[in-house]
Tab-separated table of C-alpha atoms in Angstrom:
chain	number	residue	atom	x	y	z
A	1	MET	CA	10.033	-180.096	66.570
A	2	LYS	CA	13.229	-180.672	68.571
A	3	ARG	CA	15.232	-181.538	65.468
A	4	TYR	CA	14.126	-178.363	63.682
A	5	PHE	CA	14.867	-176.352	66.801
A	6	LEU	CA	18.430	-177.686	66.934
A	7	LEU	CA	18.937	-176.971	63.236
A	8	PHE	CA	17.495	-173.476	63.664
A	9	VAL	CA	19.741	-172.672	66.624
A	10	THR	CA	22.899	-173.875	64.874
A	11	VAL	CA	21.994	-171.885	61.756
A	12	ILE	CA	21.422	-168.706	63.769
A	13	VAL	CA	24.743	-169.117	65.571
A	14	ALA	CA	26.570	-169.746	62.278
A	15	GLU	CA	24.973	-166.685	60.650
A	16	MET	CA	25.894	-164.522	63.640
A	17	LEU	CA	29.492	-165.733	63.542
A	18	SER	CA	29.696	-165.025	59.809
A	19	ILE	CA	29.015	-161.291	60.422
A	20	TRP	CA	30.686	-160.883	63.803
A	21	PRO	CA	32.999	-157.841	63.543
A	22	LEU	CA	36.687	-158.785	63.431
A	23	PHE	CA	39.840	-156.709	63.177
A	24	SER	CA	40.686	-156.242	59.509
A	25	PHE	CA	43.868	-158.377	59.762
A	26	LEU	CA	41.775	-161.312	61.075
A	27	GLN	CA	39.094	-161.178	58.396
A	28	PRO	CA	40.899	-163.482	55.921
A	29	PHE	CA	40.936	-166.135	58.677
A	30	ARG	CA	37.191	-166.039	59.358
A	31	PRO	CA	35.875	-169.618	58.772
A	32	GLN	CA	33.041	-170.223	56.329
A	33	TRP	CA	30.733	-170.962	59.240
A	34	VAL	CA	27.520	-171.430	57.291
A	35	LEU	CA	29.072	-173.697	54.654
A	36	VAL	CA	30.748	-175.902	57.275
A	37	LEU	CA	27.475	-176.140	59.163
A	38	ILE	CA	25.597	-177.161	55.988
A	39	LEU	CA	28.156	-179.870	55.224
A	40	PHE	CA	28.030	-181.024	58.819
A	41	TRP	CA	24.264	-181.399	58.793
A	42	ILE	CA	24.387	-183.222	55.429
A	43	TYR	CA	26.997	-185.570	56.925
A	44	TRP	CA	24.997	-186.306	60.080
A	45	GLN	CA	21.523	-186.327	58.577
A	46	PRO	CA	21.810	-186.985	54.827
A	47	ASN	CA	18.156	-188.002	54.533
A	48	HIS	CA	16.844	-184.714	55.842
A	49	CYS	CA	19.435	-182.090	54.962
A	50	GLY	CA	20.609	-181.521	51.436
A	51	ILE	CA	20.795	-179.160	48.531
A	52	GLY	CA	17.545	-177.361	49.366
A	53	LEU	CA	18.890	-176.355	52.759
A	54	ALA	CA	22.179	-175.278	51.193
A	55	CYS	CA	20.418	-173.107	48.610
A	56	LEU	CA	18.143	-171.485	51.190
A	57	LEU	CA	20.978	-170.721	53.609
A	58	GLY	CA	23.053	-169.387	50.744
A	59	ILE	CA	20.334	-166.906	49.790
A	60	ILE	CA	19.980	-165.876	53.432
A	61	GLN	CA	23.762	-165.388	53.578
A	62	ASP	CA	23.565	-163.139	50.509
A	63	ALA	CA	20.893	-160.993	52.184
A	64	LEU	CA	22.960	-160.838	55.362
A	65	ILE	CA	26.340	-159.796	53.973
A	66	GLY	CA	25.227	-157.753	50.983
A	67	THR	CA	26.361	-159.945	48.069
A	68	PRO	CA	24.020	-160.271	45.044
A	69	LEU	CA	21.054	-162.512	45.893
A	70	GLY	CA	21.701	-165.988	44.560
A	71	LEU	CA	25.526	-165.837	44.633
A	72	TYR	CA	26.090	-167.858	47.783
A	73	GLY	CA	22.927	-169.850	47.040
A	74	LEU	CA	24.597	-171.072	43.864
A	75	ILE	CA	27.963	-171.681	45.550
A	76	PHE	CA	26.537	-173.588	48.516
A	77	SER	CA	24.270	-175.673	46.231
A	78	PHE	CA	27.212	-176.633	44.028
A	79	VAL	CA	29.539	-177.537	46.897
A	80	SER	CA	26.865	-179.439	48.785
A	81	TYR	CA	25.999	-181.431	45.637
A	82	LEU	CA	29.635	-182.452	45.253
A	83	PHE	CA	29.738	-183.299	48.953
A	84	ILE	CA	26.648	-185.488	48.679
A	85	VAL	CA	28.100	-187.313	45.674
A	86	TRP	CA	31.294	-187.895	47.653
A	87	LEU	CA	29.573	-188.659	50.961
A	88	ARG	CA	29.963	-192.429	50.718
A	89	HIS	CA	33.760	-192.085	50.771
A	90	PHE	CA	33.791	-189.211	53.247
A	91	GLN	CA	31.991	-191.242	55.897
A	92	PHE	CA	34.848	-193.717	56.143
A	93	PHE	CA	37.542	-191.090	56.671
A	94	SER	CA	39.106	-190.408	60.029
A	95	ILE	CA	38.170	-187.061	61.535
A	96	GLU	CA	41.532	-185.563	60.546
A	97	LYS	CA	41.090	-186.620	56.913
A	98	GLN	CA	37.548	-185.290	57.001
A	99	ALA	CA	38.913	-181.922	58.150
A	100	ILE	CA	41.339	-181.876	55.205
A	101	ALA	CA	38.481	-182.719	52.848
A	102	ILE	CA	36.473	-179.834	54.336
A	103	VAL	CA	39.439	-177.533	53.645
A	104	VAL	CA	39.294	-178.620	49.995
A	105	PHE	CA	35.525	-178.126	49.721
A	106	THR	CA	35.746	-174.687	51.321
A	107	ALA	CA	38.620	-173.678	49.044
A	108	LEU	CA	36.473	-174.786	46.127
A	109	ALA	CA	33.631	-172.551	47.362
A	110	ILE	CA	35.978	-169.561	47.667
A	111	GLY	CA	37.424	-170.224	44.212
A	112	LEU	CA	33.943	-170.464	42.734
A	113	ARG	CA	33.009	-167.183	44.402
A	114	MET	CA	36.039	-165.484	42.850
A	115	LEU	CA	35.236	-166.947	39.436
A	116	LEU	CA	31.605	-165.803	39.528
A	117	GLN	CA	32.499	-162.327	40.717
A	118	GLY	CA	35.251	-162.061	38.146
A	119	LEU	CA	32.832	-163.068	35.360
A	120	SER	CA	30.350	-160.411	36.433
A	121	HIS	CA	33.059	-157.716	36.828
A	122	GLN	CA	32.260	-157.346	40.518
A	123	PRO	CA	34.922	-156.426	43.087
A	124	ASN	CA	36.748	-159.559	44.144
A	125	LEU	CA	38.476	-160.997	47.197
A	126	SER	CA	42.240	-161.323	47.211
A	127	GLY	CA	43.913	-164.736	47.302
A	128	ILE	CA	44.630	-164.415	51.024
A	129	TYR	CA	40.991	-165.275	51.718
A	130	PHE	CA	41.779	-168.905	50.854
A	131	LEU	CA	43.166	-169.012	54.412
A	132	SER	CA	39.574	-169.176	55.625
A	133	ALA	CA	39.477	-172.723	54.163
A	134	VAL	CA	42.090	-173.763	56.714
A	135	SER	CA	40.159	-172.260	59.615
A	136	SER	CA	37.011	-173.943	58.272
A	137	GLY	CA	38.788	-177.303	58.576
A	138	CYS	CA	39.534	-176.460	62.213
A	139	VAL	CA	35.860	-175.627	62.763
A	140	TRP	CA	34.973	-179.084	61.414
A	141	LEU	CA	37.213	-180.673	64.037
A	142	LEU	CA	35.530	-178.565	66.707
A	143	LEU	CA	32.031	-179.472	65.526
A	144	CYS	CA	32.881	-183.175	65.472
A	145	PHE	CA	34.315	-182.973	68.966
A	146	ILE	CA	31.273	-181.123	70.342
A	147	PHE	CA	28.741	-183.417	68.746
A	148	LYS	CA	30.691	-186.634	69.382
A	149	SER	CA	30.892	-185.881	73.090
A	150	GLY	CA	27.152	-185.144	73.107
A	151	LEU	CA	26.241	-187.768	70.491
A	152	ASN	CA	24.038	-189.979	72.649
A	153	ARG	CA	22.152	-186.978	73.904
A	154	LEU	CA	21.963	-185.675	70.326
A	155	GLN	CA	20.483	-188.953	69.065
A	156	SER	CA	17.770	-188.908	71.672
A	157	VAL	CA	16.956	-185.229	70.985
A	158	VAL	CA	16.910	-185.640	67.214
A	159	SER	CA	14.598	-188.607	66.632
A	160	TRP	CA	14.907	-188.901	62.894
A	161	ALA	CA	13.920	-192.464	62.083
B	25	MET	CA	11.346	-199.758	58.430
B	26	LEU	CA	14.473	-197.733	57.953
B	27	ARG	CA	14.673	-195.543	54.901
B	28	SER	CA	17.660	-195.990	52.696
B	29	GLN	CA	20.422	-193.724	53.889
B	30	PHE	CA	21.264	-192.608	50.411
B	31	GLN	CA	18.672	-191.207	48.039
B	32	SER	CA	19.110	-191.802	44.350
B	33	SER	CA	21.681	-189.756	42.493
B	34	THR	CA	18.978	-188.629	40.059
B	35	THR	CA	17.032	-186.982	42.881
B	36	HIS	CA	20.109	-185.103	43.992
B	37	LEU	CA	20.922	-184.046	40.448
B	38	LEU	CA	17.376	-182.756	39.901
B	39	ARG	CA	17.477	-180.802	43.142
B	40	PHE	CA	20.884	-179.432	42.266
B	41	LEU	CA	19.737	-178.283	38.832
B	42	SER	CA	16.617	-176.673	40.318
B	43	ALA	CA	18.683	-174.808	42.908
B	44	ILE	CA	21.138	-173.616	40.260
B	45	ALA	CA	18.293	-172.438	38.014
B	46	LEU	CA	16.703	-170.491	40.888
B	47	CYS	CA	19.994	-168.873	41.867
B	48	LEU	CA	20.867	-167.939	38.287
B	49	LEU	CA	17.418	-166.390	37.918
B	50	LEU	CA	18.016	-164.302	41.027
B	51	LEU	CA	21.493	-163.280	39.917
B	52	ILE	CA	20.540	-162.334	36.363
B	53	LEU	CA	17.133	-160.765	36.922
B	54	GLY	CA	17.774	-159.388	40.413
B	55	PRO	CA	19.364	-156.048	39.455
B	56	HIS	CA	16.891	-155.404	36.637
B	57	VAL	CA	13.438	-156.406	37.855
B	58	ASP	CA	11.685	-154.316	40.533
B	59	GLN	CA	9.979	-157.324	42.100
B	60	PHE	CA	13.364	-158.884	42.797
B	61	ASN	CA	14.549	-155.665	44.444
B	62	GLN	CA	11.505	-155.943	46.685
B	63	LEU	CA	12.551	-159.535	47.439
B	64	ARG	CA	15.947	-158.245	48.521
B	65	SER	CA	14.265	-155.716	50.788
B	66	TRP	CA	12.144	-158.444	52.406
B	67	ALA	CA	15.181	-160.682	52.786
B	68	SER	CA	17.014	-157.824	54.546
B	69	THR	CA	14.105	-157.435	56.940
B	70	LEU	CA	14.116	-161.204	57.559
B	71	VAL	CA	17.781	-161.231	58.563
B	72	LEU	CA	17.509	-158.060	60.647
B	73	PRO	CA	17.184	-159.923	63.981
B	74	VAL	CA	20.502	-161.684	63.289
B	75	ARG	CA	22.160	-158.325	62.583
B	76	TYR	CA	20.829	-156.835	65.790
B	77	MET	CA	21.891	-159.915	67.792
B	78	VAL	CA	25.463	-159.124	66.720
B	79	ASP	CA	25.170	-155.334	66.924
B	80	ILE	CA	23.685	-155.132	70.429
B	81	PRO	CA	26.500	-156.956	72.280
B	82	MET	CA	29.085	-154.890	70.389
B	83	ARG	CA	27.293	-151.673	71.386
B	84	LEU	CA	27.262	-152.921	74.951
B	85	VAL	CA	31.027	-153.404	74.766
B	86	TYR	CA	31.486	-149.889	73.358
B	87	TRP	CA	29.164	-148.462	76.024
B	88	THR	CA	31.014	-150.273	78.812
B	89	THR	CA	34.483	-149.279	77.590
B	90	ALA	CA	33.300	-145.689	77.242
B	91	ARG	CA	32.225	-145.697	80.880
B	92	VAL	CA	35.126	-147.581	82.401
B	93	GLU	CA	37.782	-144.899	82.237
B	94	THR	CA	40.235	-143.515	84.724
B	95	GLN	CA	39.595	-139.999	85.991
B	96	GLN	CA	42.904	-138.908	84.477
B	97	ALA	CA	41.869	-140.169	81.026
B	98	LEU	CA	38.506	-138.403	81.341
B	99	LEU	CA	40.149	-135.109	82.369
B	100	ALA	CA	42.574	-135.352	79.411
B	101	ASP	CA	39.671	-136.103	77.001
B	102	ASN	CA	37.721	-133.187	78.434
B	103	ALA	CA	40.625	-130.767	77.944
B	104	LYS	CA	41.129	-131.979	74.372
B	105	LEU	CA	37.429	-131.581	73.545
B	106	ARG	CA	37.342	-128.055	75.052
B	107	ALA	CA	40.317	-127.029	72.924
B	108	HIS	CA	38.701	-128.513	69.839
B	109	GLU	CA	35.410	-126.784	70.597
B	110	LEU	CA	37.218	-123.439	70.949
B	111	LEU	CA	38.891	-123.957	67.585
B	112	LEU	CA	35.577	-124.876	65.959
B	113	GLU	CA	33.875	-121.796	67.461
B	114	ALA	CA	36.576	-119.599	65.962
B	115	LYS	CA	36.211	-121.309	62.572
B	116	LEU	CA	32.426	-120.975	62.777
B	117	GLN	CA	32.702	-117.217	63.335
B	118	LYS	CA	34.960	-116.977	60.313
B	119	LEU	CA	32.539	-119.119	58.275
B	120	LEU	CA	29.581	-116.905	59.263
B	121	ALA	CA	31.524	-113.830	58.212
B	122	LEU	CA	32.438	-115.445	54.889
B	123	GLU	CA	28.813	-116.432	54.297
B	124	ARG	CA	27.678	-112.851	54.927
B	125	GLU	CA	30.330	-111.554	52.544
B	126	ASN	CA	29.364	-114.198	49.966
B	127	ALA	CA	25.675	-113.282	50.147
B	128	SER	CA	26.534	-109.616	49.884
B	129	LEU	CA	28.722	-110.155	46.801
B	130	ARG	CA	26.066	-112.293	45.199
B	131	SER	CA	23.428	-109.680	45.756
B	132	LEU	CA	25.740	-107.185	43.982
B	133	LEU	CA	25.954	-109.621	41.070
B	134	SER	CA	22.189	-110.210	41.292
B	135	SER	CA	22.708	-113.919	42.000
B	136	SER	CA	20.667	-115.858	44.535
B	137	SER	CA	22.172	-117.465	47.604
B	138	GLN	CA	23.891	-120.845	47.395
B	139	LEU	CA	22.907	-122.007	50.833
B	140	ASN	CA	22.703	-125.771	51.044
B	141	SER	CA	19.359	-126.151	52.747
B	142	GLY	CA	17.703	-129.493	53.347
B	143	ARG	CA	17.038	-132.034	56.043
B	144	ALA	CA	19.584	-134.178	57.881
B	145	THR	CA	19.044	-137.267	60.035
B	146	VAL	CA	21.613	-138.902	62.319
B	147	ALA	CA	22.026	-142.659	61.892
B	148	GLN	CA	24.140	-145.317	63.589
B	149	ILE	CA	26.253	-147.798	61.665
B	150	LEU	CA	25.483	-151.365	62.754
B	151	ALA	CA	28.551	-153.083	64.208
B	152	ILE	CA	28.576	-156.027	61.767
B	153	ASP	CA	30.982	-157.089	59.047
B	154	MET	CA	29.673	-157.168	55.502
B	155	ASP	CA	31.287	-159.185	52.722
B	156	PRO	CA	35.009	-158.291	52.634
B	157	GLY	CA	34.889	-157.766	48.872
B	158	LEU	CA	32.316	-154.982	49.232
B	159	GLN	CA	32.685	-151.466	50.587
B	160	GLN	CA	29.284	-151.213	52.266
B	161	PHE	CA	27.712	-150.936	55.690
B	162	ILE	CA	24.252	-151.059	57.261
B	163	ILE	CA	22.638	-148.136	59.103
B	164	ASP	CA	19.704	-148.209	61.472
B	165	LYS	CA	17.416	-145.945	59.435
B	166	GLY	CA	15.051	-147.245	56.770
B	167	GLU	CA	11.785	-146.414	55.034
B	168	ALA	CA	10.205	-145.654	58.373
B	169	GLU	CA	12.599	-142.693	58.746
B	170	SER	CA	12.181	-141.574	55.109
B	171	ALA	CA	15.510	-142.902	53.906
B	172	TYR	CA	15.544	-143.323	50.121
B	173	PRO	CA	17.838	-144.962	47.553
B	174	GLY	CA	20.482	-142.484	46.388
B	175	GLN	CA	20.386	-140.448	49.602
B	176	PRO	CA	23.817	-138.948	50.406
B	177	VAL	CA	25.528	-140.097	53.600
B	178	LEU	CA	28.113	-137.904	55.321
B	179	ASP	CA	30.203	-138.023	58.451
B	180	ALA	CA	31.782	-135.142	60.366
B	181	TYR	CA	34.679	-134.986	57.885
B	182	GLY	CA	33.152	-135.477	54.473
B	183	VAL	CA	31.163	-137.639	52.095
B	184	LEU	CA	30.913	-141.301	53.109
B	185	GLY	CA	28.695	-142.600	50.330
B	186	GLN	CA	25.066	-143.048	49.413
B	187	VAL	CA	22.134	-145.268	50.327
B	188	ILE	CA	21.618	-148.039	47.765
B	189	ASP	CA	19.037	-150.292	49.366
B	190	VAL	CA	16.293	-149.345	51.810
B	191	GLY	CA	14.520	-151.807	54.091
B	192	HIS	CA	11.794	-150.995	56.540
B	193	LEU	CA	14.130	-150.379	59.494
B	194	THR	CA	17.641	-150.424	58.021
B	195	SER	CA	19.415	-149.324	54.874
B	196	ARG	CA	22.533	-150.387	53.024
B	197	VAL	CA	25.090	-147.713	52.202
B	198	LEU	CA	27.637	-147.870	49.376
B	199	LEU	CA	30.882	-146.203	50.397
B	200	VAL	CA	32.678	-143.768	48.092
B	201	THR	CA	35.587	-146.250	48.129
B	202	ASP	CA	33.522	-148.969	46.423
B	203	VAL	CA	34.339	-149.580	42.752
B	204	HIS	CA	30.695	-148.911	41.842
B	205	SER	CA	30.657	-145.490	43.461
B	206	ALA	CA	31.075	-142.300	41.418
B	207	VAL	CA	30.811	-138.784	42.887
B	208	PRO	CA	30.968	-135.577	40.800
B	209	VAL	CA	33.584	-133.314	42.379
B	210	GLU	CA	35.515	-130.142	41.794
B	211	ASP	CA	38.927	-128.950	42.903
B	212	SER	CA	38.484	-126.375	45.668
B	213	ARG	CA	41.672	-124.608	44.467
B	214	ASN	CA	40.893	-124.006	40.793
B	215	GLY	CA	37.399	-125.361	40.154
B	216	VAL	CA	38.512	-128.217	37.879
B	217	ARG	CA	35.656	-130.683	37.656
B	218	SER	CA	35.919	-134.459	37.557
B	219	VAL	CA	34.371	-137.640	38.963
B	220	VAL	CA	35.804	-139.549	41.940
B	221	VAL	CA	35.535	-143.344	41.821
B	222	GLY	CA	36.407	-145.937	44.437
B	223	GLU	CA	39.320	-148.348	44.195
B	224	GLY	CA	37.762	-151.150	46.244
B	225	ASN	CA	39.705	-150.557	49.464
B	226	SER	CA	38.994	-148.227	52.338
B	227	ASP	CA	41.819	-145.759	51.819
B	228	ALA	CA	41.938	-145.032	48.098
B	229	LEU	CA	39.955	-143.047	45.562
B	230	SER	CA	40.867	-141.961	42.062
B	231	LEU	CA	39.738	-139.388	39.529
B	232	LEU	CA	38.185	-140.599	36.319
B	233	ALA	CA	39.590	-139.675	32.922
B	234	VAL	CA	41.735	-136.689	33.911
B	235	PRO	CA	43.557	-135.210	30.899
B	236	ASP	CA	47.308	-135.283	31.304
B	237	SER	CA	47.549	-131.497	30.981
B	238	GLN	CA	45.014	-130.775	33.734
B	239	ASP	CA	46.236	-128.575	36.601
B	240	ILE	CA	45.908	-130.933	39.562
B	241	GLN	CA	48.509	-130.983	42.325
B	242	VAL	CA	49.235	-133.151	45.349
B	243	GLY	CA	47.376	-131.651	48.302
B	244	ASP	CA	44.381	-130.391	46.285
B	245	GLN	CA	41.073	-130.867	48.086
B	246	PHE	CA	38.168	-132.145	46.025
B	247	VAL	CA	34.657	-131.296	47.137
B	248	THR	CA	31.231	-132.252	45.772
B	249	SER	CA	30.306	-130.115	42.762
B	250	GLY	CA	26.557	-130.640	42.981
B	251	LEU	CA	26.386	-131.804	39.347
B	252	GLY	CA	23.849	-134.571	38.938
B	253	LEU	CA	21.779	-132.917	41.718
B	254	HIS	CA	22.590	-135.848	43.927
B	255	PHE	CA	25.139	-134.767	46.524
B	256	PRO	CA	24.923	-131.300	48.120
B	257	MET	CA	27.645	-128.886	46.991
B	258	GLY	CA	30.857	-128.168	48.773
B	259	TYR	CA	31.354	-131.252	50.974
B	260	PRO	CA	34.879	-132.720	51.117
B	261	VAL	CA	35.339	-135.991	49.255
B	262	GLY	CA	39.106	-136.501	49.165
B	263	LYS	CA	42.595	-135.060	49.033
B	264	VAL	CA	45.087	-135.730	46.234
B	265	VAL	CA	48.055	-137.829	47.343
B	266	ALA	CA	49.592	-138.728	43.993
B	267	VAL	CA	49.474	-137.537	40.381
B	268	VAL	CA	51.084	-139.964	37.958
B	269	HIS	CA	51.820	-138.866	34.393
B	270	GLU	CA	52.629	-141.847	32.218
B	271	PRO	CA	54.488	-141.033	28.990
B	272	GLY	CA	52.414	-141.622	25.879
B	273	LYS	CA	49.104	-141.747	27.747
B	274	SER	CA	46.377	-139.106	27.361
B	275	PHE	CA	45.112	-139.392	30.922
B	276	ALA	CA	46.920	-138.912	34.209
B	277	GLN	CA	46.323	-141.176	37.177
B	278	VAL	CA	45.223	-139.124	40.182
B	279	LEU	CA	44.930	-140.862	43.546
B	280	LEU	CA	43.153	-139.455	46.596
B	281	THR	CA	42.583	-140.388	50.218
B	282	PRO	CA	38.968	-140.114	51.395
B	283	ALA	CA	38.125	-137.122	53.585
B	284	ALA	CA	35.552	-139.121	55.560
B	285	HIS	CA	36.796	-141.486	58.282
B	286	ILE	CA	35.708	-144.603	56.436
B	287	ASP	CA	36.732	-147.203	59.026
B	288	ARG	CA	36.156	-145.139	62.148
B	289	SER	CA	32.768	-143.470	61.893
B	290	GLN	CA	29.996	-144.824	64.099
B	291	GLU	CA	27.434	-142.099	63.511
B	292	VAL	CA	26.571	-140.663	60.127
B	293	LEU	CA	24.290	-138.020	58.649
B	294	LEU	CA	21.633	-138.856	56.096
B	295	VAL	CA	21.161	-135.684	54.082
B	296	SER	CA	18.130	-134.759	52.010
B	297	PRO	CA	19.291	-131.772	49.934
B	298	ASP	CA	16.750	-129.283	48.637
B	299	ARG	CA	16.838	-130.250	44.942
B	300	ALA	CA	15.344	-127.014	43.646
B	301	LYS	CA	17.898	-124.841	45.456
B	302	LEU	CA	20.722	-127.201	44.526
B	303	ALA	CA	19.724	-127.029	40.828
B	304	GLU	CA	19.630	-123.229	41.008
B	305	ALA	CA	23.012	-123.085	42.715
B	306	VAL	CA	24.613	-125.438	40.186
B	307	ASP	CA	23.153	-123.414	37.288
B	308	HIS	CA	24.533	-120.185	38.710
B	309	GLN	CA	27.931	-121.716	39.208
B	310	LEU	CA	28.028	-123.109	35.661
B	311	ASN	CA	26.938	-119.760	34.211
B	312	ALA	CA	29.457	-117.893	36.323
B	313	LYS	CA	32.257	-120.081	34.963
B	314	LYS	CA	31.053	-119.664	31.364
B	315	ALA	CA	30.726	-115.829	31.599
B	316	PRO	CA	34.423	-114.838	31.429
B	317	GLY	CA	34.863	-116.654	28.126
B	318	GLY	CA	31.521	-115.534	26.625
């Protein structure tokens, strides 16, 4: 129960941060909170968090921010699949290199979003929103710092094995 | 025994393909199948607590800042509001007189009144950010308050948009500035009719398919024409800021700024126009415009 509670709390916080009102000039810098959280949980608990979680949270994100249902579900599923395939290499990176990799994955998600919306003749984001990939990399560093400093406590709370 | 840290790649691929298939199904069938629209409505209700968890602290901030003011600032605000109220009272008297004159002229022409009757409900915009690529917001009225898809939404200055998705307690509103929005309008100066569409950003609208020879000038106010029996007649939509005539092209490009305060409104009106009266009023107006040439 404790592990699901922790996952639930982090998801709620990420969803809240993804819709928190920002000044319009700051909006391009808003990190992709939910995507970073998904990748983080896949990294820490690859046996229990995967594409199903990514798809579900993507659909919830669509309902939350008003995009067509299934859009972010598809994007998060695709990016998390690539992440899982690449996980073996990712785990041996330093935290800084991991952050750069997260920037790349997030940029890929944003690019995929633009492609899908362009194909369906929907209104699209401008290129400046790729800046959110950079802030997402910073969020990764923050998450790693928070969880590393509380790692022992985390391991005892989340009894996976 | 420890499970292997890495599941087989086939399992991941199967899960990935299943997720993609589900999402594509939602994307393709979603706009066309009623059951999927219902799914969207349920999903909106499911995420409502998250929206309110963001909205409530923001309202608290607004409430606090509204109450923490210096006496000088309050006195200045008070004076400004009194002056504005006086101006509005004067305009209201003039409007009442014009309405009486209008009704009197119509009775001479044996036409019925064009009063826009109907119901209006005040709603609050939730203080959350939607997707930046969309021109939409969420209001705190839903099915429970008789909101319905297609219901016009106004603010104190003009037409904001229309309701496109109704949940039990909240609704989603499409702004007039969204590229999917189209509002039938007419020029308040010369009665030229057209359709206003959004440009995808909060400060631009344009007129659709305006012939190059059409008499439209910078400064013209466009108001709702009532055609389509959707929006009530006579509400400001936008003001022309540019008319571009490109050589060799049949249509002019006409740009407008929205009359409504798109980024600043916190309270809005949900209007339920009386369709029967609106239809009658539109018919009379169309016949009146045809008569001189007939």
